[in-house]
Tab-separated table of C-alpha atoms in Angstrom:
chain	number	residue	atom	x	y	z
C	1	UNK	CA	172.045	26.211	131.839
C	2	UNK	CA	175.153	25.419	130.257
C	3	UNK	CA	173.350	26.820	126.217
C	4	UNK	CA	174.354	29.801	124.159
C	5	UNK	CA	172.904	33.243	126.512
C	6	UNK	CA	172.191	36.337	124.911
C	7	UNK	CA	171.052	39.554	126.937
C	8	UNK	CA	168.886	40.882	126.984
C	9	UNK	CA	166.171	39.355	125.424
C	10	UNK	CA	164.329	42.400	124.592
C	11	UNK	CA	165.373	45.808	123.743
C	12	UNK	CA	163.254	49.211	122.754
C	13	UNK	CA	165.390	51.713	122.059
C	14	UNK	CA	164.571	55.531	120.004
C	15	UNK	CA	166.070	55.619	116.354
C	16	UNK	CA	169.515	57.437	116.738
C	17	UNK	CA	170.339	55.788	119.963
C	18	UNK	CA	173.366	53.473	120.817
C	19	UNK	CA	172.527	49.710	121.804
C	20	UNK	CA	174.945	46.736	122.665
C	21	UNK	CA	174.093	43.075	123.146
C	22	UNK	CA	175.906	40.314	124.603
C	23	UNK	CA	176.146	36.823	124.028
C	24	UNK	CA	178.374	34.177	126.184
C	25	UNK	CA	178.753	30.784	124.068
C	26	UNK	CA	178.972	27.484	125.157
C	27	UNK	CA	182.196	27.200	127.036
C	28	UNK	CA	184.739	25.618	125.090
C	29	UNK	CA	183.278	26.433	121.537
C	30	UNK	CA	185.626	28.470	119.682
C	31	UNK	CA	183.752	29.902	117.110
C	32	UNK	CA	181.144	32.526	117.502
C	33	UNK	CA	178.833	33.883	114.895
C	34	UNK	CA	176.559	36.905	115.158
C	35	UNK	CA	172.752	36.826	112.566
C	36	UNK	CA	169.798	38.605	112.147
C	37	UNK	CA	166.244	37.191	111.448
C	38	UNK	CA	163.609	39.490	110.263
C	39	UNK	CA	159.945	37.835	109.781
C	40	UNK	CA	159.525	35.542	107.609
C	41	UNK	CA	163.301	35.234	106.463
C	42	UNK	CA	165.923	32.974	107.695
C	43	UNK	CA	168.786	34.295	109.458
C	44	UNK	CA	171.328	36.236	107.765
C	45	UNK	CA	175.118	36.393	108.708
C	46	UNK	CA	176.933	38.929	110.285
C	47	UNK	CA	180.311	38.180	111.499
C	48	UNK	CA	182.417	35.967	112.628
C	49	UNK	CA	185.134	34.505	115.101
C	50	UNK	CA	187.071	32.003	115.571
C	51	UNK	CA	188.517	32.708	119.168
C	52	UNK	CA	189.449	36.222	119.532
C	53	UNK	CA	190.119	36.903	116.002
C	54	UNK	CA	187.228	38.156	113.854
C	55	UNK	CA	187.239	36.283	110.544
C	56	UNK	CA	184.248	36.917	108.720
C	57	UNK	CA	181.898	40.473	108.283
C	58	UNK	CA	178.741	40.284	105.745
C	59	UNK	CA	178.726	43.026	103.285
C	60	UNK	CA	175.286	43.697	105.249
C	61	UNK	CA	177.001	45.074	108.544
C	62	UNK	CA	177.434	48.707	107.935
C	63	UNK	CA	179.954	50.720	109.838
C	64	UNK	CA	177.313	51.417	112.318
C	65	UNK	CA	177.619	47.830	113.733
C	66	UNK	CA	180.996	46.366	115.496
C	67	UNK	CA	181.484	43.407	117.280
C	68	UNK	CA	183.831	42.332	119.899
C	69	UNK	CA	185.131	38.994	121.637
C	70	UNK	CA	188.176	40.055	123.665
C	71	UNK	CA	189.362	36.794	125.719
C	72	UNK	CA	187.515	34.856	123.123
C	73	UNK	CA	184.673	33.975	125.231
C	74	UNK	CA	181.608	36.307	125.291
C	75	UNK	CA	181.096	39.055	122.276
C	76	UNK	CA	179.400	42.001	122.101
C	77	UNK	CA	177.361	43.690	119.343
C	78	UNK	CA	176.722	47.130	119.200
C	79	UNK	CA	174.790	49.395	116.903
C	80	UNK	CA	175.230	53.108	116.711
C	81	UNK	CA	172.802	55.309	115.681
C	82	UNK	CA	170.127	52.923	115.164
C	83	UNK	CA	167.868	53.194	112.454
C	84	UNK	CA	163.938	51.846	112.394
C	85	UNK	CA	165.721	49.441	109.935
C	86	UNK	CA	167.779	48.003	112.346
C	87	UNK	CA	164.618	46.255	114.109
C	88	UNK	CA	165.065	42.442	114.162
C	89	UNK	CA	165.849	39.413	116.431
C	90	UNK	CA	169.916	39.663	116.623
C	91	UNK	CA	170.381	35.626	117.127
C	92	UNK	CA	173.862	34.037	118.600
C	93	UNK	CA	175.739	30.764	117.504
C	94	UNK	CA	178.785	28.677	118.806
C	95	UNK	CA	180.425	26.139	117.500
C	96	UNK	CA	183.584	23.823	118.450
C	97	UNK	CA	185.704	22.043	115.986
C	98	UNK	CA	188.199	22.981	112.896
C	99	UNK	CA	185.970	21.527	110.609
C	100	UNK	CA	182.418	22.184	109.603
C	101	UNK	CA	180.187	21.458	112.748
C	102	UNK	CA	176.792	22.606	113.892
C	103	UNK	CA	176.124	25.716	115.586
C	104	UNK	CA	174.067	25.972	118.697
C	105	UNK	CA	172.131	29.564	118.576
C	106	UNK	CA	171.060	31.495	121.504
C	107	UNK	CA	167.741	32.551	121.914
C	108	UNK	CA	168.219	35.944	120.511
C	109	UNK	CA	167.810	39.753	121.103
C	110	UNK	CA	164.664	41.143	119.703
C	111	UNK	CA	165.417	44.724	119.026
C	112	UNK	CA	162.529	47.642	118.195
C	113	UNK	CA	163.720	50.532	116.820
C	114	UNK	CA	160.827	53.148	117.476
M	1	UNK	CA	170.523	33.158	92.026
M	2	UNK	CA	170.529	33.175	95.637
M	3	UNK	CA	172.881	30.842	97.591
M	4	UNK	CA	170.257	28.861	99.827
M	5	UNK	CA	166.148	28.449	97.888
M	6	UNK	CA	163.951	27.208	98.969
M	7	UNK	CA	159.667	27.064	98.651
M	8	UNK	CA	158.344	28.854	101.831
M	9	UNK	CA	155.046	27.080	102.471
M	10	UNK	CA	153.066	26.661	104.358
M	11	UNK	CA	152.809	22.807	103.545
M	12	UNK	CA	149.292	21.869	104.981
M	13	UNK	CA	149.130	18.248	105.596
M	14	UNK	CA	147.185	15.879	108.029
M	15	UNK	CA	149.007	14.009	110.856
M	16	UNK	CA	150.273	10.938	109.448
M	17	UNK	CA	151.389	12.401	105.875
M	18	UNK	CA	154.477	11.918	104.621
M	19	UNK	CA	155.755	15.221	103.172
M	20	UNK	CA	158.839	16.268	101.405
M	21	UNK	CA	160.670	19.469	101.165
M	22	UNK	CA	163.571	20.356	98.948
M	23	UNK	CA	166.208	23.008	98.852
M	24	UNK	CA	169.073	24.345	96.454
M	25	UNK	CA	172.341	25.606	96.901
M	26	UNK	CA	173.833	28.038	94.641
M	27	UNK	CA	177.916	27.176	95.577
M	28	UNK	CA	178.840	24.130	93.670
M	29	UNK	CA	182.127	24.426	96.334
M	30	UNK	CA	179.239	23.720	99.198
M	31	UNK	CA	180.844	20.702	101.652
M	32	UNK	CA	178.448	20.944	104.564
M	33	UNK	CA	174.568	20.651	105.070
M	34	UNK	CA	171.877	20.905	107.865
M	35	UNK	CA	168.413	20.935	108.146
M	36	UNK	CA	167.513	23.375	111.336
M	37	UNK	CA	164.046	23.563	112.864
M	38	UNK	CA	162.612	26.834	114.234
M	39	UNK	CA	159.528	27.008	116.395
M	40	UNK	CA	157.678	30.321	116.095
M	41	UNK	CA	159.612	33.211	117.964
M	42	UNK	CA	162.134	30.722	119.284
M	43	UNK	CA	166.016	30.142	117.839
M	44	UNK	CA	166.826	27.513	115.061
M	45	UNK	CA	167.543	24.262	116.438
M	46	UNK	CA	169.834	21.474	114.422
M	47	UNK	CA	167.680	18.809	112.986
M	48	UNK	CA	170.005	16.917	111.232
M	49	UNK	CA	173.126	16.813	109.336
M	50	UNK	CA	173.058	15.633	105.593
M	51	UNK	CA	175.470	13.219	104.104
M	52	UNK	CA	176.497	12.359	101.085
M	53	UNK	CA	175.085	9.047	101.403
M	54	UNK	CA	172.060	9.871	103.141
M	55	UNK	CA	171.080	9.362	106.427
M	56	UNK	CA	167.854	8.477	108.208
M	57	UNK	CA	166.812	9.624	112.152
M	58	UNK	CA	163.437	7.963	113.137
M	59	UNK	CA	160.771	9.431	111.241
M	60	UNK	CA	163.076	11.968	109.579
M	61	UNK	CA	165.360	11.598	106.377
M	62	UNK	CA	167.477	13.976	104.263
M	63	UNK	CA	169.571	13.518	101.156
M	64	UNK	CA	171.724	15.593	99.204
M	65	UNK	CA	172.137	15.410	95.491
M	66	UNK	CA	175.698	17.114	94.408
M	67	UNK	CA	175.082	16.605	91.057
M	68	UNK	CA	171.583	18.809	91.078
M	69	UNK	CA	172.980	20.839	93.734
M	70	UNK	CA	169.797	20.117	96.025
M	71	UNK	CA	168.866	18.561	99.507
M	72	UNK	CA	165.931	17.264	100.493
M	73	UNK	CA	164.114	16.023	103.975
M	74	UNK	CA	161.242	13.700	104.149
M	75	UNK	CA	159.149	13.275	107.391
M	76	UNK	CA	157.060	10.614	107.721
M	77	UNK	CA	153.995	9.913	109.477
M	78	UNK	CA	153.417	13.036	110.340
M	79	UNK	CA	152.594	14.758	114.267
M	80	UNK	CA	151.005	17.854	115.096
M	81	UNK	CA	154.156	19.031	116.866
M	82	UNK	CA	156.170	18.548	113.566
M	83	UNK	CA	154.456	22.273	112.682
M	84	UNK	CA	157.393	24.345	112.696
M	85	UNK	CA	159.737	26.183	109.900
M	86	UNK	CA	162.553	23.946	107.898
M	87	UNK	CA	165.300	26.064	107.521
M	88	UNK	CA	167.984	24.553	105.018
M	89	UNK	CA	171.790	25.528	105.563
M	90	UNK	CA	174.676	25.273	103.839
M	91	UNK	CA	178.214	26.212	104.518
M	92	UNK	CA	178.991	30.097	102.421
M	93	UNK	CA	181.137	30.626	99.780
M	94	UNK	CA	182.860	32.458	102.067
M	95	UNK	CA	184.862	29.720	103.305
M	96	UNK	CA	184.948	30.302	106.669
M	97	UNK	CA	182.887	28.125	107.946
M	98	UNK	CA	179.581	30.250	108.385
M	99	UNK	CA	176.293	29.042	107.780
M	100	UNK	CA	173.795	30.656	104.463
M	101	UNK	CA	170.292	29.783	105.909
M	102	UNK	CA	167.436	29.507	103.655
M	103	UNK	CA	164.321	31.151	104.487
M	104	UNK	CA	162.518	28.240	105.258
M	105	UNK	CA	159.598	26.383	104.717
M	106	UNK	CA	156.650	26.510	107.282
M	107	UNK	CA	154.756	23.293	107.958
M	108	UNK	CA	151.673	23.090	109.669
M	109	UNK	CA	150.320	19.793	110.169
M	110	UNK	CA	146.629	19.543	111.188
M	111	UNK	CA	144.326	16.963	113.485
């Protein structure tokens, strides 16, 4: 499967605990973006890279959340001290280009917060 | 006003409507536009792009009106698997290339 993979798919975790997710993009996409989706909303953006560099954080990402893309391939998320809040599908998209293009998403990390 | 609106349904037709959905964009700057599909529980999936001049992709066809600030898709002749959420997406104000989704509009098309 050559798609956008995010793992895991599912994760329970207890409210104050740490939790990190990974996503590996398609491979020569240079741009990575990290959103949430909560029911019944559309996603909402996180952050952003282009490569290694990270371009773009939402006002929404609190200093509890911090992503990473090292070599500019896969990127982590993590969330510290997660809050019942927090719960949410945590979705993945690449894209390739300099220009506007589409993004291909992943097929997320559901996260419960209990 | 928020950046991406639009009416979240659910649009009940039969198979073999036609139905129409619109969406507006808050950023007048705004120089990129998608339609996405999203099955229940499963990611958003590119529908189409939107151009200027409109474009057309079997049964499916968007436009964009700068001047209103709105884009619109049509589907025609309607299938049960067409029942899915719309999401409408624009490029941010924040320049960067990152994608404002609306929150979509469900469609549930019915024998």
């Amino acid at each position: 499967d050559t798609g956008v993979s995010q793992n895991p798919r599912h994760k329970i975790t207890k409210r104050g605990q740490n939790v990190t997710f990974r996503c590996d993009p398609i491979s020569e996409h240079n741009r990575l973006y990290w959103y949430r989706q909560t029911l019944g909303q559309g996603p909402e953006f996180l952050t952003y890279f282009q490569n290694e560099a990270q371009l773009e954080k939402s006002r929404l990402l609190s200093d509890r959340f911090s992503a990473e893309r090292p070599k500019g391939s896969f990127s982590t998320l993590e969330i510290q001290r997660t809050e019942q809040g927090d719960s949410a599908m945590y979705l993945c998209a690449s894209s390739l280009g300099q220009g506007f293009t589409e993004a291909f998403f992943g097929q997320g990390t559901r996260l419960t917060v209990v | 006003r928020k950046e991406v609106e639009q009416d979240p349904g659910p649009f009940n037709v039969p198979e073999g409507a036609t139905v129409a959905f619109n969406c507006t964009y808050s950023n007048s700057a705004s120089q990129s536009f998608f339609w996405y599909r999203q099955d229940c529980r499963k990611e958003p999936k590119l529908l189409m792009s939107v151009y200027s001049s409109g474009n057309e992709d079997g049964r499916f066809t968007a436009q964009l009106n700068r001047a209103s600030q709105y884009i619109s898709l049509l589907i025609r002749d309607s299938k049960l698997s067409d029942s899915a959420t719309y999401l409408c997406v624009v490029n941010s104000n924040s320049g960067y290339s990152t994608l404002t989704f609306g929150k979509g509009t469900m469609l549930l098309v019915s024998p």
